[in-house]
Short mmCIF file of C-alpha atoms in Angstrom, two decimals:
data_model
loop_
_atom_site.label_atom_id
_atom_site.label_comp_id
_atom_site.label_asym_id
_atom_site.label_seq_id
_atom_site.Cartn_x
_atom_site.Cartn_y
_atom_site.Cartn_z
CA MET A 1402 -0.01 0.02 0.01
CA GLU A 1403 1.61 3.35 -1.07
CA HIS A 1404 1.79 6.20 1.39
CA TYR A 1405 1.37 9.78 0.51
CA VAL A 1406 4.42 11.94 1.11
CA ALA A 1407 4.03 15.67 0.79
CA PRO A 1408 6.42 17.41 -1.53
CA ASP A 1409 9.31 19.19 0.12
CA ARG A 1410 8.65 22.82 -0.87
CA GLY A 1411 11.53 24.10 1.28
CA HIS A 1412 11.46 27.45 3.42
CA ASP A 1413 9.84 30.38 1.63
CA ALA A 1414 10.88 33.60 3.06
CA ASP A 1415 8.30 35.45 1.06
CA LEU A 1416 5.39 33.47 2.38
CA ASP A 1417 6.84 34.12 6.10
CA ARG A 1418 6.90 37.82 5.28
CA GLN A 1419 3.41 37.88 3.87
CA ALA A 1420 2.15 36.14 6.99
CA LEU A 1421 3.28 39.15 9.18
CA ASP A 1422 0.90 41.72 10.25
CA ARG A 1423 0.74 44.62 7.85
CA ALA A 1424 0.62 46.96 10.88
CA ASP A 1425 4.01 45.76 11.96
CA LEU A 1426 5.52 46.50 8.53
CA ASP A 1427 4.19 49.87 8.30
CA ALA A 1428 4.78 51.04 11.93
CA PRO A 1429 7.02 53.97 12.56
CA THR A 1430 10.22 53.52 14.40
CA ARG A 1431 8.95 54.84 17.77
CA VAL A 1432 6.17 52.21 17.66
CA LEU A 1433 8.59 49.34 17.19
CA VAL A 1434 10.84 50.80 19.95
CA TRP A 1435 7.99 50.92 22.41
CA ARG A 1436 7.01 47.35 21.54
CA ARG A 1437 10.45 46.15 22.24
CA PHE A 1438 10.75 48.21 25.50
CA ARG A 1439 7.44 46.98 26.96
CA ARG A 1440 8.70 43.42 26.70
CA HIS A 1441 11.25 44.44 29.44
CA ARG A 1442 8.92 44.14 32.24
CA LEU A 1443 11.31 45.24 34.96
CA GLY A 1444 12.26 48.30 32.89
CA VAL A 1445 8.70 49.33 32.51
CA LEU A 1446 7.93 49.03 36.07
CA CYS A 1447 11.05 51.01 37.03
CA LEU A 1448 10.02 53.69 34.45
CA ILE A 1449 6.59 54.00 35.91
CA ILE A 1450 8.19 54.34 39.58
CA LEU A 1451 10.60 57.01 38.37
CA ALA A 1452 7.78 58.87 36.52
CA LEU A 1453 5.51 58.87 39.73
CA GLY A 1454 8.64 59.83 41.76
CA TYR A 1455 9.46 62.90 39.62
CA ALA A 1456 5.79 63.87 39.45
CA ILE A 1457 5.44 64.19 43.14
CA LEU A 1458 8.76 66.00 43.72
CA PRO A 1459 7.10 69.44 43.48
CA PHE A 1460 4.63 68.46 46.28
CA VAL A 1461 6.94 66.93 48.82
CA GLU A 1462 5.83 69.46 51.50
CA ILE A 1463 2.33 67.87 51.41
CA LEU A 1464 3.65 64.46 51.79
CA SER A 1465 5.83 65.10 54.94
CA PRO A 1466 4.38 65.51 58.48
CA TYR A 1467 7.01 68.10 59.38
CA ASN A 1468 9.20 70.69 57.79
CA PRO A 1469 12.66 69.22 57.00
CA ASN A 1470 14.55 71.47 59.48
CA ASP A 1471 12.04 71.37 62.38
CA PHE A 1472 13.81 69.91 65.53
CA ASP A 1473 12.68 68.77 68.88
CA GLU A 1474 15.43 68.54 71.52
CA ASN A 1475 13.21 66.25 73.59
CA ASN A 1476 13.11 63.57 70.95
CA ILE A 1477 16.74 63.21 69.93
CA TYR A 1478 17.47 59.75 68.20
CA ALA A 1479 13.76 58.73 68.65
CA PRO A 1480 13.21 55.28 67.24
CA PRO A 1481 10.89 54.68 64.30
CA GLN A 1482 7.18 54.52 65.29
CA GLY A 1483 4.68 52.15 63.67
CA LEU A 1484 1.13 52.95 62.39
CA TYR A 1485 -1.63 50.70 63.62
CA LEU A 1486 -5.34 50.34 62.64
CA PHE A 1487 -6.46 47.82 65.50
CA HIS A 1488 -6.04 48.35 69.29
CA GLU A 1489 -6.63 45.27 71.50
CA GLY A 1490 -8.45 43.53 68.74
CA ALA A 1491 -10.88 46.49 68.01
CA TYR A 1492 -10.64 48.70 64.98
CA VAL A 1493 -9.96 52.27 66.19
CA GLY A 1494 -8.57 53.84 63.06
CA LEU A 1495 -5.14 54.96 62.12
CA HIS A 1496 -3.02 55.45 65.31
CA THR A 1497 0.31 55.20 66.93
CA TYR A 1498 1.55 54.75 70.49
CA PRO A 1499 3.44 57.37 72.62
CA THR A 1500 7.04 56.75 73.70
CA ALA A 1501 8.90 57.96 76.65
CA THR A 1502 12.72 58.17 77.40
CA VAL A 1503 14.02 56.14 80.16
CA TYR A 1504 17.51 55.66 81.63
CA ASP A 1505 18.68 52.03 81.87
CA MET A 1506 20.62 51.71 85.11
CA GLU A 1507 22.12 48.38 84.02
CA THR A 1508 23.51 49.34 80.64
CA GLY A 1509 23.82 53.06 81.21
CA LEU A 1510 21.85 53.71 77.87
CA VAL A 1511 19.00 55.87 77.09
CA LYS A 1512 16.07 53.80 75.82
CA ARG A 1513 12.65 54.61 74.42
CA VAL A 1514 9.72 52.74 75.88
CA THR A 1515 6.44 52.52 74.06
CA ASP A 1516 3.11 52.79 75.95
CA ARG A 1517 0.76 50.53 74.20
CA SER A 1518 -2.15 51.21 76.57
CA ASP A 1519 -2.92 54.58 75.08
CA PRO A 1520 -3.35 54.88 71.23
CA LEU A 1521 -2.90 58.34 69.86
CA PRO A 1522 -5.03 58.98 66.64
CA VAL A 1523 -3.08 60.04 63.60
CA PRO A 1524 -4.80 62.65 61.56
CA VAL A 1525 -4.68 62.33 57.77
CA LEU A 1526 -5.48 64.67 54.92
CA THR A 1527 -5.86 67.74 57.14
CA THR A 1528 -4.04 70.94 58.10
CA CYS A 1529 -1.30 70.84 60.73
CA GLY A 1530 2.16 72.01 61.58
CA GLU A 1531 4.13 74.95 60.65
CA PRO A 1532 3.16 76.56 57.36
CA TYR A 1533 5.17 75.79 54.24
CA HIS A 1534 5.48 77.56 50.88
CA LEU A 1535 4.74 75.30 47.93
CA PHE A 1536 6.64 76.19 44.79
CA GLY A 1537 8.21 78.99 46.80
CA PHE A 1538 5.27 81.27 47.18
CA ILE A 1539 2.03 79.28 47.86
CA GLU A 1540 1.68 79.17 51.59
CA GLY A 1541 -0.09 76.17 53.13
CA ARG A 1542 -0.55 73.74 55.92
CA PHE A 1543 -2.45 70.90 54.28
CA ARG A 1544 -0.61 67.52 54.62
CA VAL A 1545 -1.14 63.89 53.78
CA ILE A 1546 -0.31 62.61 57.27
CA CYS A 1547 0.05 64.76 60.49
CA PRO A 1548 1.54 63.96 63.94
CA PRO A 1549 -0.96 63.16 66.86
CA GLU A 1550 -2.21 66.25 68.63
CA ASP A 1551 -0.68 65.16 71.99
CA GLY A 1552 2.36 63.32 70.72
CA GLU A 1553 4.98 63.05 67.94
CA LEU A 1554 5.14 60.90 64.78
CA PHE A 1555 8.57 59.74 63.62
CA LEU A 1556 7.82 57.01 60.99
CA ILE A 1557 11.55 55.99 60.46
CA GLY A 1558 13.08 57.82 63.68
CA SER A 1559 14.78 61.15 64.27
CA ASP A 1560 18.36 62.29 64.08
CA ARG A 1561 20.75 63.81 66.48
CA LEU A 1562 18.85 67.12 66.51
CA GLY A 1563 15.44 65.56 66.91
CA ARG A 1564 14.51 66.18 63.21
CA ASP A 1565 12.07 63.76 61.67
CA MET A 1566 13.95 61.61 59.15
CA PHE A 1567 11.00 60.76 57.02
CA SER A 1568 10.25 64.26 56.38
CA ARG A 1569 13.92 64.99 55.61
CA MET A 1570 14.14 61.89 53.32
CA VAL A 1571 11.05 63.05 51.29
CA HIS A 1572 12.50 66.62 51.02
CA GLY A 1573 16.00 65.31 50.18
CA ALA A 1574 14.58 63.39 47.17
CA ARG A 1575 14.04 66.73 45.37
CA LEU A 1576 17.75 67.74 45.34
CA SER A 1577 19.25 64.16 45.08
CA MET A 1578 17.07 63.17 42.04
CA THR A 1579 17.38 66.57 40.39
CA VAL A 1580 21.14 66.88 40.66
CA GLY A 1581 21.48 63.82 38.35
CA LEU A 1582 19.51 65.48 35.64
CA ILE A 1583 21.43 68.81 35.67
CA GLY A 1584 24.65 66.96 35.69
CA VAL A 1585 23.60 64.92 32.70
CA VAL A 1586 22.60 68.07 30.86
CA VAL A 1587 25.85 69.69 31.48
CA SER A 1588 27.97 66.73 30.41
CA PHE A 1589 25.86 65.93 27.45
CA THR A 1590 26.05 69.56 26.21
CA ILE A 1591 29.79 69.67 26.36
CA GLY A 1592 30.12 66.02 24.96
CA LEU A 1593 27.79 66.64 22.04
CA ILE A 1594 29.36 69.96 20.97
CA LEU A 1595 32.96 68.85 21.27
CA GLY A 1596 32.50 65.28 19.93
CA GLY A 1597 30.33 66.57 17.07
CA LEU A 1598 32.96 69.29 16.04
CA ALA A 1599 35.82 66.79 16.15
CA GLY A 1600 33.95 64.01 14.27
CA TYR A 1601 32.58 66.44 11.57
CA PHE A 1602 35.43 68.69 10.81
CA GLY A 1603 38.33 66.41 11.70
CA GLY A 1604 41.88 67.73 11.14
CA TRP A 1605 43.24 70.04 13.88
CA CYS A 1606 39.87 70.34 15.62
CA ASP A 1607 39.78 66.58 15.95
CA ALA A 1608 43.34 66.48 17.26
CA ALA A 1609 42.77 69.22 19.90
CA VAL A 1610 39.38 67.59 21.18
CA SER A 1611 41.00 64.13 21.27
CA ARG A 1612 43.85 65.42 23.38
CA ALA A 1613 41.52 67.17 25.74
CA ILE A 1614 39.56 63.87 26.01
CA GLU A 1615 42.58 61.92 26.88
CA ILE A 1616 43.64 64.50 29.51
CA PHE A 1617 40.33 64.46 31.13
CA ARG A 1618 40.00 60.74 31.10
CA SER A 1619 43.29 60.43 32.80
CA LEU A 1620 42.22 62.56 35.93
CA PRO A 1621 40.78 60.56 38.90
CA GLU A 1622 37.15 61.55 39.29
CA LEU A 1623 36.67 61.36 43.00
CA PRO A 1624 39.78 63.47 44.01
CA ILE A 1625 38.85 66.10 41.49
CA TRP A 1626 35.30 66.16 42.63
CA LEU A 1627 36.56 66.60 46.21
CA ALA A 1628 38.84 69.44 45.19
CA LEU A 1629 36.46 71.40 43.13
CA SER A 1630 33.70 70.92 45.83
CA ALA A 1631 36.09 72.26 48.54
CA ALA A 1632 36.79 75.34 46.39
CA VAL A 1633 33.23 76.41 46.47
CA PRO A 1634 32.96 79.58 48.72
CA VAL A 1635 31.36 78.99 52.13
CA ASN A 1636 29.29 82.23 51.81
CA TRP A 1637 27.28 80.94 48.82
CA GLY A 1638 23.63 80.14 49.26
CA PRO A 1639 22.01 76.76 49.06
CA VAL A 1640 20.87 77.23 45.45
CA SER A 1641 24.26 78.42 44.26
CA VAL A 1642 26.03 75.59 45.81
CA PHE A 1643 23.50 73.07 44.33
CA VAL A 1644 24.06 74.54 40.79
CA MET A 1645 27.80 74.45 41.24
CA ILE A 1646 27.81 70.86 42.53
CA SER A 1647 25.66 69.74 39.54
CA ILE A 1648 28.27 71.44 37.18
CA ILE A 1649 31.08 69.79 38.92
CA LEU A 1650 29.62 66.39 38.47
CA GLY A 1651 28.95 66.92 34.81
CA LEU A 1652 32.43 68.44 34.06
CA LEU A 1653 34.22 65.17 34.39
CA ASP A 1654 31.64 62.83 32.68
CA TRP A 1655 31.59 64.31 29.18
CA PRO A 1656 34.84 62.76 27.68
CA GLY A 1657 33.19 59.23 27.23
CA LEU A 1658 30.24 60.71 25.37
CA ALA A 1659 32.45 63.01 23.24
CA ARG A 1660 34.56 60.08 22.20
CA ALA A 1661 31.51 58.06 21.20
CA VAL A 1662 29.93 61.01 19.28
CA ARG A 1663 33.19 61.65 17.48
CA SER A 1664 33.65 57.91 16.35
CA LYS A 1665 30.01 57.95 15.01
CA PHE A 1666 30.29 61.20 13.25
CA LEU A 1667 33.53 60.11 11.54
CA ALA A 1668 31.47 57.32 10.00
CA LEU A 1669 28.46 59.38 9.23
CA ARG A 1670 30.00 62.25 7.50
CA GLU A 1671 30.87 59.88 4.67
CA GLU A 1672 27.27 58.99 4.01
CA ASP A 1673 25.50 59.98 0.80
CA TYR A 1674 22.74 62.02 2.49
CA VAL A 1675 25.43 64.09 4.30
CA ARG A 1676 27.31 64.75 1.00
CA ALA A 1677 24.09 65.64 -0.65
CA ALA A 1678 23.21 68.16 2.10
CA GLU A 1679 26.73 69.69 1.83
CA LEU A 1680 26.30 70.04 -2.03
CA MET A 1681 22.94 71.76 -1.50
CA GLY A 1682 24.61 74.45 0.62
CA ALA A 1683 23.53 73.22 4.11
CA LYS A 1684 25.45 74.79 7.00
CA PRO A 1685 27.53 72.57 9.28
CA SER A 1686 25.40 73.28 12.27
CA ARG A 1687 22.24 72.22 10.33
CA ILE A 1688 24.01 68.94 8.92
CA ILE A 1689 25.11 67.99 12.40
CA TRP A 1690 21.83 68.56 14.30
CA ARG A 1691 19.18 67.82 11.66
CA HIS A 1692 20.90 65.05 9.62
CA MET A 1693 23.50 63.31 11.64
CA MET A 1694 22.44 63.63 15.22
CA PRO A 1695 19.05 61.83 14.75
CA ASN A 1696 20.91 58.81 13.63
CA PHE A 1697 22.69 58.74 16.99
CA MET A 1698 19.75 59.56 19.12
CA SER A 1699 19.18 55.94 20.39
CA HIS A 1700 22.62 55.66 21.85
CA LEU A 1701 22.23 59.15 23.56
CA ILE A 1702 19.02 58.36 25.22
CA ALA A 1703 20.37 55.02 26.78
CA SER A 1704 23.53 56.75 27.73
CA ALA A 1705 21.74 59.53 29.51
CA SER A 1706 19.58 57.11 31.42
CA LEU A 1707 22.78 55.10 32.54
CA SER A 1708 24.60 58.36 33.48
CA ILE A 1709 22.05 59.73 36.00
CA PRO A 1710 22.77 56.99 38.62
CA ALA A 1711 26.44 58.01 38.58
CA MET A 1712 25.55 61.64 39.14
CA ILE A 1713 23.23 60.68 42.08
CA LEU A 1714 26.01 58.50 43.65
CA GLY A 1715 28.53 61.38 43.11
CA GLU A 1716 26.35 63.89 44.85
CA THR A 1717 25.65 61.38 47.76
CA ALA A 1718 29.42 60.66 48.09
CA LEU A 1719 30.37 64.37 48.17
CA SER A 1720 27.56 65.30 50.72
CA PHE A 1721 28.36 62.26 52.81
CA LEU A 1722 31.87 63.48 53.14
CA GLY A 1723 30.74 66.98 53.90
CA LEU A 1724 31.92 68.61 50.67
CA GLY A 1725 28.56 68.73 48.83
CA LEU A 1726 25.21 70.49 49.65
CA ARG A 1727 25.15 72.40 52.88
CA PRO A 1728 22.45 73.24 55.38
CA PRO A 1729 19.63 74.37 55.26
CA ALA A 1730 19.43 72.31 52.04
CA VAL A 1731 18.49 68.61 52.56
CA SER A 1732 19.65 65.66 50.45
CA TRP A 1733 20.17 61.98 51.03
CA GLY A 1734 23.86 62.37 51.09
CA MET A 1735 23.64 64.89 53.86
CA MET A 1736 21.54 62.70 55.92
CA LEU A 1737 24.02 59.97 55.58
CA ASN A 1738 26.74 62.16 56.84
CA ASP A 1739 25.24 61.46 60.38
CA ALA A 1740 26.23 57.82 59.76
CA LEU A 1741 30.00 58.64 59.82
CA ASN A 1742 29.89 58.01 63.57
CA LEU A 1743 29.88 54.12 63.65
CA SER A 1744 29.13 53.98 67.36
CA ALA A 1745 25.87 56.03 66.67
CA VAL A 1746 25.02 53.81 63.87
CA GLU A 1747 25.35 50.68 65.99
CA ILE A 1748 23.01 52.10 68.52
CA TYR A 1749 20.63 53.89 66.15
CA PRO A 1750 20.63 51.88 62.98
CA TRP A 1751 17.75 54.00 61.31
CA LEU A 1752 20.38 56.54 60.55
CA LEU A 1753 21.21 54.39 57.61
CA MET A 1754 17.63 54.58 56.17
CA PRO A 1755 18.70 57.23 53.48
CA MET A 1756 20.59 54.39 51.74
CA VAL A 1757 17.38 52.75 50.77
CA PRO A 1758 16.14 55.34 48.38
CA VAL A 1759 19.58 55.91 46.92
CA ILE A 1760 19.86 52.11 46.12
CA PHE A 1761 16.33 51.97 44.66
CA ALA A 1762 16.93 55.03 42.55
CA VAL A 1763 20.22 53.80 41.18
CA LEU A 1764 18.82 50.39 40.37
CA ALA A 1765 15.67 51.83 38.73
CA PHE A 1766 17.69 54.03 36.44
CA SER A 1767 19.97 51.19 35.55
CA PHE A 1768 17.07 48.80 34.72
CA VAL A 1769 15.39 51.69 32.58
CA GLY A 1770 18.76 52.24 30.79
CA ASP A 1771 19.21 48.42 29.98
CA ALA A 1772 15.73 48.30 28.69
CA LEU A 1773 16.15 51.39 26.47
CA ARG A 1774 19.41 50.20 25.17
CA ASP A 1775 17.99 46.90 24.08
CA ALA A 1776 14.84 48.56 22.57
CA LEU A 1777 16.75 51.27 20.60
CA ASP A 1778 19.34 48.57 19.30
CA PRO A 1779 18.94 48.68 15.57
CA TYR A 1780 20.23 45.10 15.27
CA SER A 1781 17.70 43.61 17.87
#
């Protein structure tokens, strides 16, 4: 009995191409990039978290129960207080418990004792505390969460001056998260201009920029950061110091980008569309920014997202060493400066809590940068 054997037609690439959805073939580049990016679940999640974080930065005064520099000498190194809904098995609403300072005769240490017999209601979405100025000119007292009327509220403890660490951490996010953006803008502006000029014109311009890149890349970053930060005048205001620290962080980060832009432009300037633009009389600035730069934009976006974590860590390191931002400004690095005393950290471990947002911010930017790099890869 004969068996039917299907003819071997082989692999037909045209049939496979026709089977593709027509929408995929006609989709613009940004749609294809977004489709590749959203496959990176962790990158999408981190992007949402960062977007929400930057969206609430202008409203940090509303989220904190205290102003960042409000201090209480009676609650120095107060431990973290919890929030509860039930008291002795019964629902009584959001509340906390009062704490008292006692002296331990056996160990010679000062301890905080919690009295769980007297719950203190914690008001939410109401007015309380000292007035603040939203955006610098809108005065208000509305807060998401407020301390009890007859007690204090230290969600993650207080520092050596009795200042609420949660309020300071929330306010510190504004400077610590913004300094990375400003530093990247500074470094990218210098890197794009110098790298673009060197790659497009070549000759003596390329030689001069290349030597400058080699000199700056040979300098150790941290000692130069420390030296430049120490040279900032002590009589400058917080805003001036913040801007100067951002510029200092960006000054030493541009050589890597400038070298990448230079190498890319050396190849792009030989392309036909660049030669055609030159023959039509286009100016070099138009050729660089309108014709050559868009072909390099994917690498720039990925590099920017991966450079921001380095800027955040740089500001944290400078402020941690006492050479960054200065009071009354608040940043995560300044809060970690209290952790220089190891004996205090051993007794009051909540002084290390500002490390948590630093770690999460650096990881979030790193994951977003990896996802963008994969999505913008033309060979993926």
